[in-house]
Coordinates of C-alpha atoms and ligand atoms in Angstrom, one line a residue:
M1 CA 3.8 -1.0 4.9
P2 CA 6.9 -1.1 2.8
R3 CA 9.7 -3.0 4.6
G4 CA 9.0 -1.6 8.1
G5 CA 10.2 1.6 6.7
G6 CA 9.3 3.9 9.6
R7 CA 11.9 2.3 11.8
G8 CA 14.9 4.4 12.4
F9 CA 13.2 7.6 11.5
V10 CA 11.3 7.9 14.8
H11 CA 14.0 9.9 16.5
L12 CA 13.8 12.6 13.8
F13 CA 10.3 13.4 14.9
A14 CA 10.0 16.7 16.7
M15 CA 7.1 16.3 19.1
K16 CA 4.5 19.0 19.0
T17 CA 3.5 20.4 22.3
L18 CA 1.0 23.1 21.3
R19 CA -2.5 22.7 22.7
C20 CA -5.6 24.3 21.5
L21 CA -9.3 24.7 22.3
F22 CA -11.1 25.4 19.1
F23 CA -14.4 25.0 17.5
A24 CA -15.2 23.7 14.1
G25 CA -14.7 26.3 11.4
I26 CA -12.9 28.8 13.6
I27 CA -9.4 29.8 12.9
A28 CA -7.5 31.2 15.9
V29 CA -4.0 31.6 17.2
V30 CA -2.4 30.0 20.2
Q31 CA 1.2 30.6 21.3
G32 CA 1.8 32.4 18.0
Q33 CA 0.7 29.5 15.8
S34 CA -2.6 29.3 14.0
C35 CA -5.0 26.5 14.5
T36 CA -7.2 25.6 11.7
T37 CA -10.1 23.1 11.5
Y38 CA -10.2 21.1 8.3
Q39 CA -13.6 19.7 7.3
A40 CA -13.9 16.5 5.3
P41 CA -16.3 16.7 2.3
K42 CA -19.4 14.6 2.6
D43 CA -18.2 12.0 0.1
F44 CA -14.8 11.6 1.7
F45 CA -14.2 8.2 3.3
F46 CA -12.3 7.3 6.4
A47 CA -10.8 3.8 6.6
A48 CA -8.4 1.5 8.4
A49 CA -6.3 -1.2 6.9
T50 CA -4.7 -4.6 7.6
A51 CA -3.3 -7.4 5.4
A52 CA -4.1 -11.1 5.5
Y53 CA -0.6 -12.6 6.4
Q54 CA 0.0 -9.8 8.9
V55 CA -3.1 -10.4 11.0
E56 CA -5.0 -13.5 10.2
G57 CA -3.0 -16.4 11.5
G58 CA -4.8 -19.7 11.3
A59 CA -2.4 -20.5 8.4
R60 CA -2.4 -24.2 9.1
E61 CA -6.1 -24.5 9.6
D62 CA -7.1 -24.8 6.0
D63 CA -4.2 -24.3 3.7
N64 CA -0.5 -25.2 3.4
S65 CA 1.3 -21.9 3.6
N66 CA 3.7 -20.9 6.3
G67 CA 1.9 -18.4 8.4
D68 CA 1.4 -18.5 12.2
I69 CA -1.0 -17.0 14.7
A70 CA -0.3 -13.3 14.0
C71 CA -3.2 -11.4 15.5
D72 CA -5.5 -14.4 15.2
S73 CA -7.9 -12.4 13.1
Y74 CA -8.9 -15.7 11.4
H75 CA -10.7 -16.5 14.7
Q76 CA -11.3 -13.0 16.0
Y77 CA -12.6 -11.1 13.0
K78 CA -15.8 -10.4 14.8
V79 CA -13.8 -8.6 17.5
D80 CA -12.0 -6.6 14.8
I81 CA -15.3 -5.6 13.2
Q82 CA -16.6 -4.4 16.5
N83 CA -13.4 -2.3 16.8
L84 CA -13.8 -0.9 13.3
K85 CA -17.4 -0.1 14.2
K86 CA -16.3 1.8 17.3
L87 CA -13.9 3.8 15.1
G88 CA -16.8 4.6 12.8
V89 CA -14.8 3.9 9.6
K90 CA -16.8 3.7 6.4
Q91 CA -14.4 1.2 4.8
Y92 CA -12.1 -1.6 6.0
R93 CA -9.1 -2.4 3.8
F94 CA -8.0 -6.0 4.2
S95 CA -6.4 -8.5 1.9
I96 CA -7.4 -11.9 0.7
S97 CA -4.7 -14.6 1.0
W98 CA -4.1 -16.3 -2.3
P99 CA -2.9 -19.5 -0.7
R100 CA -5.9 -19.6 1.6
I101 CA -8.2 -19.6 -1.4
L102 CA -6.1 -21.6 -3.9
P103 CA -3.5 -23.6 -1.9
D104 CA -1.5 -24.7 -5.0
G105 CA -2.1 -21.4 -6.9
C106 CA -4.3 -23.1 -9.5
T107 CA -8.0 -23.2 -9.9
K108 CA -8.1 -27.0 -9.7
S109 CA -8.2 -27.2 -5.9
F110 CA -10.3 -24.7 -4.1
N111 CA -10.1 -24.3 -0.4
W112 CA -13.8 -23.8 0.5
A113 CA -13.0 -23.1 4.1
G114 CA -11.0 -20.1 3.0
I115 CA -13.8 -18.9 0.8
D116 CA -16.3 -19.3 3.7
Y117 CA -13.9 -17.3 6.0
Y118 CA -13.9 -14.3 3.6
N119 CA -17.7 -14.6 2.9
N120 CA -18.3 -14.4 6.7
L121 CA -15.9 -11.5 7.1
I122 CA -17.5 -9.6 4.2
D123 CA -21.1 -10.3 5.4
E124 CA -20.3 -9.2 8.9
L125 CA -18.7 -6.0 7.7
I126 CA -21.7 -5.1 5.5
D127 CA -24.0 -5.9 8.5
A128 CA -21.9 -3.5 10.5
G129 CA -22.3 -0.8 7.8
I130 CA -18.7 -1.0 6.7
E131 CA -17.7 -1.4 3.0
P132 CA -15.0 -3.9 2.2
M133 CA -12.0 -2.6 0.4
V134 CA -10.2 -5.7 -0.8
T135 CA -6.6 -6.2 -1.8
M136 CA -6.1 -9.3 -3.9
F137 CA -2.4 -9.6 -3.4
H138 CA -0.6 -8.3 -0.4
F139 CA 2.7 -10.3 -0.6
D140 CA 1.5 -13.9 0.1
T141 CA 2.2 -16.2 -2.9
P142 CA 1.1 -19.8 -3.0
T143 CA 4.2 -21.9 -2.3
T144 CA 4.0 -23.9 -5.5
L145 CA 4.0 -20.7 -7.6
G146 CA 6.9 -19.3 -5.6
D147 CA 8.8 -22.6 -6.3
A148 CA 8.0 -22.2 -10.0
G149 CA 9.7 -18.8 -10.1
G150 CA 7.1 -16.6 -8.5
W151 CA 6.9 -13.2 -10.1
L152 CA 9.9 -14.0 -12.3
S153 CA 7.8 -16.4 -14.3
R154 CA 5.4 -15.1 -16.9
D155 CA 3.1 -18.0 -16.0
I156 CA 2.1 -16.1 -12.9
V157 CA 0.3 -13.5 -15.0
D158 CA -2.4 -15.9 -16.1
K159 CA -2.4 -17.6 -12.7
F160 CA -3.2 -14.2 -11.1
G161 CA -5.9 -13.6 -13.6
D162 CA -7.5 -17.0 -12.7
Y163 CA -7.3 -16.1 -9.0
A164 CA -8.9 -12.7 -9.6
R165 CA -11.8 -14.3 -11.5
V166 CA -12.4 -16.6 -8.5
L167 CA -12.5 -13.5 -6.2
Y168 CA -14.9 -11.6 -8.5
K169 CA -17.1 -14.7 -8.8
N170 CA -17.3 -15.4 -5.1
F171 CA -17.2 -12.0 -3.6
G172 CA -17.9 -9.4 -6.3
D173 CA -21.6 -9.3 -5.6
R174 CA -20.7 -7.5 -2.3
V175 CA -17.1 -6.2 -2.8
K176 CA -17.1 -3.0 -5.0
N177 CA -13.7 -1.6 -4.1
W178 CA -11.0 -3.8 -5.5
L179 CA -7.2 -3.3 -5.4
T180 CA -5.2 -5.9 -7.4
I181 CA -1.7 -5.7 -6.0
N182 CA -0.2 -4.0 -2.9
E183 CA 3.0 -2.1 -3.5
P184 CA 4.5 -3.8 -6.6
L185 CA 7.5 -1.5 -6.0
S186 CA 8.2 -3.1 -2.7
I187 CA 7.7 -6.6 -4.1
S188 CA 10.2 -6.0 -6.9
T189 CA 12.7 -4.0 -5.0
W190 CA 12.8 -5.8 -1.7
G191 CA 11.4 -9.2 -2.6
Y192 CA 13.3 -9.7 -5.8
C193 CA 16.3 -7.4 -5.5
G194 CA 17.0 -6.9 -1.8
L195 CA 20.5 -7.1 -0.3
T196 CA 19.3 -8.8 2.9
G197 CA 16.1 -10.7 3.6
V198 CA 13.8 -7.8 4.0
Q199 CA 10.6 -8.6 2.2
A200 CA 8.6 -11.5 1.1
P201 CA 9.4 -13.7 -0.8
G202 CA 13.0 -12.8 0.1
N203 CA 14.8 -14.8 -2.6
F204 CA 18.1 -13.2 -3.3
S205 CA 19.8 -15.8 -5.3
M206 CA 18.7 -14.1 -8.5
Q207 CA 20.4 -11.6 -10.8
C208 CA 19.3 -8.6 -8.9
P209 CA 19.1 -5.8 -11.5
W210 CA 17.3 -8.0 -13.9
S211 CA 15.0 -9.7 -11.5
K212 CA 13.8 -6.3 -10.2
Y213 CA 12.5 -5.0 -13.5
L214 CA 11.3 -8.4 -14.7
S215 CA 9.2 -9.1 -11.6
A216 CA 7.8 -5.6 -11.8
H217 CA 6.9 -6.2 -15.5
Y218 CA 4.9 -9.3 -14.6
L219 CA 3.3 -7.6 -11.7
I220 CA 2.1 -4.8 -14.0
L221 CA 0.8 -7.3 -16.6
A222 CA -0.9 -9.4 -13.9
H223 CA -2.7 -6.2 -12.7
A224 CA -3.9 -5.5 -16.2
K225 CA -5.0 -9.1 -16.7
A226 CA -7.1 -8.9 -13.5
Y227 CA -8.5 -5.5 -14.6
R228 CA -9.5 -6.7 -18.1
I229 CA -11.1 -9.8 -16.7
Y230 CA -13.4 -7.5 -14.6
D231 CA -14.1 -5.4 -17.7
F232 CA -15.0 -8.4 -19.9
E233 CA -16.8 -10.7 -17.4
F234 CA -18.0 -8.8 -14.4
R235 CA -18.2 -5.1 -14.6
L236 CA -21.6 -4.9 -16.2
L237 CA -23.2 -6.9 -13.5
Q238 CA -21.1 -6.0 -10.5
Q239 CA -20.5 -2.3 -11.1
G240 CA -17.5 -2.1 -8.9
K241 CA -14.1 -0.4 -9.4
V242 CA -10.7 -2.0 -9.7
G243 CA -7.5 -0.2 -8.9
I244 CA -4.0 -0.9 -7.6
V245 CA -2.0 0.3 -4.6
L246 CA 1.3 2.0 -5.3
S247 CA 3.8 3.0 -2.6
T248 CA 5.7 6.2 -3.2
G249 CA 7.4 9.0 -1.4
W250 CA 7.4 12.5 -2.6
Y251 CA 10.6 13.5 -4.3
T252 CA 11.6 17.1 -3.8
P253 CA 14.8 18.6 -5.3
A254 CA 17.6 19.2 -2.7
T255 CA 18.4 22.6 -4.4
N256 CA 16.7 24.6 -7.1
S257 CA 19.4 23.7 -9.6
T258 CA 18.2 22.4 -13.0
D259 CA 20.1 19.2 -12.4
D260 CA 18.4 18.5 -9.0
I261 CA 15.0 19.3 -10.3
A262 CA 15.5 16.9 -13.1
A263 CA 16.8 14.3 -10.7
A264 CA 13.7 14.7 -8.4
N265 CA 11.5 14.1 -11.5
R266 CA 13.5 11.0 -12.4
A267 CA 13.3 9.7 -8.8
R268 CA 9.5 10.1 -9.0
D269 CA 9.4 8.3 -12.3
F270 CA 11.4 5.4 -10.9
A271 CA 8.9 5.0 -8.1
L272 CA 5.4 6.1 -8.9
G273 CA 5.8 6.4 -12.7
W274 CA 7.4 2.9 -13.0
F275 CA 3.9 1.4 -12.3
A276 CA 1.5 4.3 -12.9
E277 CA 2.7 5.2 -16.4
P278 CA 2.2 1.7 -17.9
I279 CA -1.2 1.4 -16.1
F280 CA -2.5 4.8 -17.2
F281 CA -0.5 5.6 -20.4
G282 CA 0.5 2.1 -21.6
D283 CA 4.3 2.3 -21.2
Y284 CA 7.2 3.0 -18.8
P285 CA 8.3 6.6 -18.3
Q286 CA 10.8 7.8 -20.9
S287 CA 13.4 8.6 -18.2
M288 CA 13.3 5.0 -17.0
K289 CA 13.7 3.7 -20.6
D290 CA 16.6 6.0 -21.2
G291 CA 18.3 5.6 -17.9
I292 CA 18.2 1.9 -17.7
A293 CA 19.2 1.4 -21.4
S294 CA 22.2 3.6 -20.9
R295 CA 23.3 1.9 -17.7
S296 CA 22.8 -1.5 -19.2
A297 CA 24.9 -0.5 -22.2
L298 CA 27.6 0.9 -19.9
E299 CA 27.8 -2.4 -18.1
G300 CA 28.3 -4.2 -21.4
Y301 CA 24.9 -5.6 -22.0
T302 CA 23.5 -5.6 -25.5
K303 CA 19.9 -5.2 -24.3
S304 CA 18.3 -3.0 -21.7
R305 CA 17.4 -4.5 -18.4
L306 CA 14.0 -2.9 -18.6
P307 CA 11.6 -5.3 -20.4
E308 CA 9.4 -4.0 -23.2
F309 CA 5.7 -4.2 -23.5
T310 CA 4.3 -5.5 -26.8
P311 CA 1.8 -3.3 -28.7
L312 CA -1.1 -5.5 -27.5
E313 CA 0.1 -5.3 -23.9
K314 CA 0.3 -1.6 -24.2
L315 CA -3.3 -1.5 -25.3
L316 CA -4.5 -3.7 -22.5
L317 CA -2.5 -1.7 -20.0
K318 CA -3.6 1.8 -21.0
G319 CA -6.3 3.1 -18.6
S320 CA -6.4 -0.2 -16.6
A321 CA -7.4 1.3 -13.3
D322 CA -10.6 3.0 -12.1
W323 CA -8.9 4.4 -9.0
L324 CA -5.4 4.6 -7.6
G325 CA -4.4 3.8 -4.0
I326 CA -1.4 5.6 -2.6
N327 CA 0.6 4.3 0.3
Y328 CA 2.6 7.2 1.7
Y329 CA 5.0 7.3 4.7
Y330 CA 7.8 9.7 4.0
G331 CA 9.4 11.9 1.4
F332 CA 12.9 12.3 -0.1
S333 CA 15.2 15.2 -0.8
V334 CA 16.8 14.3 -4.2
S335 CA 20.0 15.5 -5.9
N336 CA 21.6 14.6 -9.2
R337 CA 24.2 11.8 -8.8
V338 CA 27.3 11.6 -10.9
T339 CA 29.3 8.8 -9.2
F340 CA 28.1 5.3 -8.3
P341 CA 29.9 3.6 -5.5
Y342 CA 29.1 0.0 -4.8
G343 CA 26.0 -0.4 -2.7
I344 CA 23.8 2.2 -4.2
A345 CA 20.3 0.9 -4.9
Q346 CA 19.7 0.0 -8.5
E347 CA 17.1 2.5 -9.3
Q348 CA 19.3 5.3 -8.0
V349 CA 22.1 4.1 -10.2
D350 CA 19.8 3.8 -13.2
G351 CA 18.1 7.0 -12.5
A352 CA 21.3 8.9 -11.5
T353 CA 19.8 10.2 -8.3
D354 CA 20.8 10.5 -4.6
R355 CA 18.1 10.5 -1.9
N356 CA 17.8 11.5 1.7
V357 CA 14.7 10.6 3.6
L358 CA 12.5 13.4 4.9
Y359 CA 10.4 12.2 7.8
P360 CA 7.9 13.2 8.7
Y361 CA 7.0 15.0 5.5
P362 CA 3.2 15.6 5.3
Q363 CA 3.4 18.2 2.6
G364 CA 4.8 15.4 0.4
L365 CA 1.5 13.6 0.7
R366 CA -0.3 16.7 -0.5
S367 CA 2.0 16.9 -3.5
V368 CA 1.7 13.2 -4.3
L369 CA -2.1 13.3 -4.3
N370 CA -2.2 16.5 -6.4
Y371 CA 0.4 15.1 -8.9
A372 CA -1.3 11.7 -9.3
S373 CA -4.8 13.1 -9.6
Q374 CA -3.7 15.6 -12.2
T375 CA -1.2 13.5 -14.1
Y376 CA -3.3 10.3 -14.4
K377 CA -6.7 11.9 -14.3
V378 CA -8.0 9.3 -11.9
P379 CA -9.6 9.3 -8.4
V380 CA -7.0 8.7 -5.8
A381 CA -7.2 7.5 -2.2
V382 CA -4.7 7.2 0.6
T383 CA -4.7 3.4 1.1
E384 CA -2.0 3.5 3.8
N385 CA -0.4 6.1 6.0
G386 CA 0.7 5.5 9.6
Y387 CA 3.4 5.8 12.2
S388 CA 5.5 3.1 13.8
D389 CA 6.9 2.8 17.2
G390 CA 8.8 0.0 19.0
T391 CA 6.7 -0.2 22.1
G392 CA 3.0 -0.3 21.1
T393 CA 2.3 2.2 23.9
L394 CA -1.3 3.1 24.6
D395 CA -0.3 6.7 25.1
D396 CA 0.7 7.3 21.5
T397 CA 0.5 11.1 21.1
I398 CA 3.3 11.0 18.6
R399 CA 1.2 8.8 16.3
I400 CA -1.7 11.2 16.7
D401 CA 0.5 14.1 15.6
Y402 CA 1.7 12.1 12.6
L403 CA -1.8 11.0 11.5
R404 CA -3.2 14.5 12.1
D405 CA -0.6 16.2 9.9
H406 CA -1.0 13.7 7.1
L407 CA -4.8 13.7 7.2
I408 CA -4.7 17.5 7.0
A409 CA -2.3 17.2 4.0
T410 CA -4.9 14.9 2.4
L411 CA -7.8 17.3 3.0
Q412 CA -5.6 20.1 1.7
A413 CA -5.0 18.2 -1.5
R414 CA -8.7 17.8 -1.9
Q415 CA -9.2 21.5 -1.4
D416 CA -6.5 22.1 -4.0
G417 CA -8.7 20.3 -6.4
A418 CA -7.3 16.8 -6.4
N419 CA -9.9 14.0 -6.7
V420 CA -9.1 12.4 -3.3
L421 CA -11.7 9.8 -2.3
G422 CA -10.5 9.1 1.3
Y423 CA -7.9 8.3 3.8
T424 CA -6.8 5.0 5.3
V425 CA -4.8 4.5 8.5
W426 CA -2.2 1.7 8.5
S427 CA -3.0 -0.1 10.7
L428 CA -6.1 -1.1 12.5
M429 CA -3.9 -3.0 15.0
D430 CA -0.3 -3.9 15.7
N431 CA 0.7 -6.8 13.5
M432 CA 3.4 -8.8 11.9
E433 CA 5.4 -6.2 10.0
W434 CA 7.3 -8.5 7.6
S435 CA 11.0 -8.2 8.2
S436 CA 10.5 -6.3 11.4
G437 CA 8.2 -9.0 12.8
Y438 CA 6.3 -8.0 15.9
T439 CA 8.8 -5.4 17.0
V440 CA 7.4 -2.5 15.0
K441 CA 3.9 -1.3 15.9
Y442 CA 1.6 0.7 13.7
G443 CA -1.8 0.0 15.3
L444 CA -4.6 2.1 16.5
Y445 CA -5.3 -0.9 18.7
Q446 CA -2.6 -2.6 20.7
V447 CA -2.4 -6.4 20.4
N448 CA -1.1 -8.4 23.3
F449 CA 1.0 -11.1 21.5
T450 CA 1.8 -13.1 24.6
D451 CA -1.9 -13.4 25.4
P452 CA -3.4 -16.5 23.7
N453 CA -6.5 -14.4 23.1
R454 CA -4.4 -11.7 21.3
T455 CA -6.5 -9.1 23.3
R456 CA -6.9 -5.8 21.5
T457 CA -6.8 -2.5 23.5
P458 CA -7.5 0.9 22.0
K459 CA -4.6 3.4 22.0
A460 CA -5.1 7.1 22.4
S461 CA -4.9 7.3 18.6
A462 CA -8.0 5.1 18.3
S463 CA -10.0 7.7 20.4
W464 CA -8.5 10.5 18.4
Y465 CA -9.5 8.8 15.1
T466 CA -13.0 8.0 16.4
N467 CA -13.4 11.7 17.3
V468 CA -12.2 12.9 13.9
I469 CA -14.6 10.6 12.1
A470 CA -17.5 11.5 14.3
Q471 CA -16.8 15.3 13.7
R472 CA -15.7 14.7 10.1
S473 CA -13.0 17.3 10.8
V474 CA -9.5 17.6 12.1
N475 CA -7.8 20.4 14.0
S476 CA -4.3 21.4 13.1
C477 CA -3.3 21.5 16.8
Ligands
NAG501 C1 14.9 -18.6 -5.8 O1 15.6 -18.2 -7.0 C2 16.3 -19.2 -7.6 C3 17.1 -18.7 -8.8 O2 16.3 -18.0 -9.7 C4 15.4 -20.3 -8.0 O3 16.0 -21.4 -8.6 C5 14.6 -20.8 -6.8 O4 13.6 -21.7 -7.2 C6 13.9 -19.6 -6.1 N1 13.3 -20.1 -4.8 C7 12.1 -19.7 -4.4 C8 11.6 -20.3 -3.1 O5 11.5 -18.8 -5.0
NAG502 C1 13.4 26.9 -4.6 O1 12.8 28.1 -5.0 C2 11.5 28.3 -4.4 C3 10.8 29.4 -5.0 O2 11.7 30.5 -5.1 C4 11.7 28.4 -2.9 O3 10.4 28.6 -2.2 C5 12.4 27.1 -2.4 O4 12.6 27.2 -1.0 C6 13.7 26.8 -3.1 N1 14.1 25.5 -2.7 C7 15.3 25.3 -2.3 C8 15.6 23.8 -1.9 O5 16.2 26.1 -2.2
NAG503 C1 -0.6 -9.8 28.0 O1 -1.2 -11.0 28.3 C2 -0.5 -11.8 29.2 C3 -1.1 -13.2 29.3 O2 -2.5 -13.1 29.4 C4 -0.6 -11.0 30.6 O3 0.1 -11.7 31.5 C5 0.0 -9.6 30.4 O4 -0.2 -8.9 31.6 C6 -0.7 -8.9 29.2 N1 0.1 -7.7 29.0 C7 -0.5 -6.5 28.9 C8 0.4 -5.4 28.6 O5 -1.7 -6.4 29.0
NAG504 C1 -9.5 -15.6 26.8 O1 -10.8 -15.8 26.3 C2 -11.5 -16.7 27.0 C3 -12.8 -17.0 26.3 O2 -13.4 -15.8 26.0 C4 -11.7 -16.2 28.5 O3 -12.4 -17.1 29.2 C5 -10.3 -15.9 29.1 O4 -10.5 -15.3 30.3 C6 -9.5 -15.0 28.2 N1 -8.2 -14.9 28.7 C7 -7.6 -13.7 28.9 C8 -6.2 -13.8 29.4 O5 -8.1 -12.6 28.6

């Protein structure tokens, strides 16, 4: 989840009260509203997600990072797998902790206990009939690499490649669905350019507008490195697919004016295009190159803040993903911006856009999936979508409404012709939501954080999802 972003939008949600009694395939009308059943195609997967630092805990057991107990999945992964099995998901998206595998970030010192842990997790999942979907980097950087500049140091590109090789070597015989990096946009924007400590690694002593684009540049190159290592050394034998997870909203123009339509396109370029265009086309979107160069010049710099790829890098980048994961939570209404008061986010200044959050905005997910599938000609999957509340209540009908509407939008995109592989709920269970800590709950399962056993209890949304997966269909009311 990007920076606990659902928080604050909760009150905007208009709760739905319609009820219906319908049978699959039948369209009928209740209280003036039609209820439709959406059937998932046979090859469409349902999944649930977590990330290492947010659920594992056990940070001090076998590495030297600064985690804590979290959901204690490090000890309770068998319970989690039972819960996944009850849901009936086909895939489980989890992340591997880089410091748990390579405590100092380099391949000199392996932590074999960490490798054993993930081997056990993967084996148990496969025994339970669940395919692992593995994120290599979901925000936890080995401390030594962070101290050496983290994502602002070019050195990390090769280090990430070495780490990816270790993962393919140890787990690639069983893991076929790889995702290199989770939400590079969040890492660059909130980790390397935030105004307050909102996202790991939360180092704000840097020159913000520069650090943002520079960290993104190295994240993109690190992704391509990991992808090409798979191509050259593992693909033939392992036959898996390697992708990346991008977080994006959908950017809709506030009015039908030419200026606002252009602004919405720029906003999309500065979020999805920032990463997707280098990865699929080999370079940044033209609107980013133009916008950032002109703002840099206006501010008196002789060089654009946006780094450039070399011709060789462009070649390595182009087409460097077999699939694309999309994390979607909300949309934006975008207008053209002509003045730039202090405090406007850098990409809005550089892109000359103004944005208002639209939440919830399920039709935005349908648009994103259609756009990404058509533009990049790649299979796409929803790798995160979910609803946060502050209570973790078991009676989470509002979460059910949110998930239902977004799952329907996903299936509609598939009907529209988008190559959508599946849908993943964030999150399997309540967890540590970065800057929001344990106060923001996304889980299908509630976790009792005061109980030393971190007992998991299914919420109403877990039963709803179980039912959807069993029927392979969802009703619109
Ligand atoms: C934070 O950034 C500063 C300035 O770039 C750097 O000197 C320092 O090492 C960084 N600290 C961490 C923990 O990344
Ligand atoms: C823009 O025009 C379309 C098509 O005429 C219309 O459906 C839509 O509501 C308009 N959008 C706005 C924001 O006015
Ligand atoms: C959480 O666990 C604690 C300690 O076992 C227990 O006292 C408390 O009742 C539990 N809370 C809930 C909501 O189950
Ligand atoms: C925690 O787990 C232990 C071992 O399974 C069990 O004996 C104990 O009753 C549990 N405690 C709670 C509060 O559920």
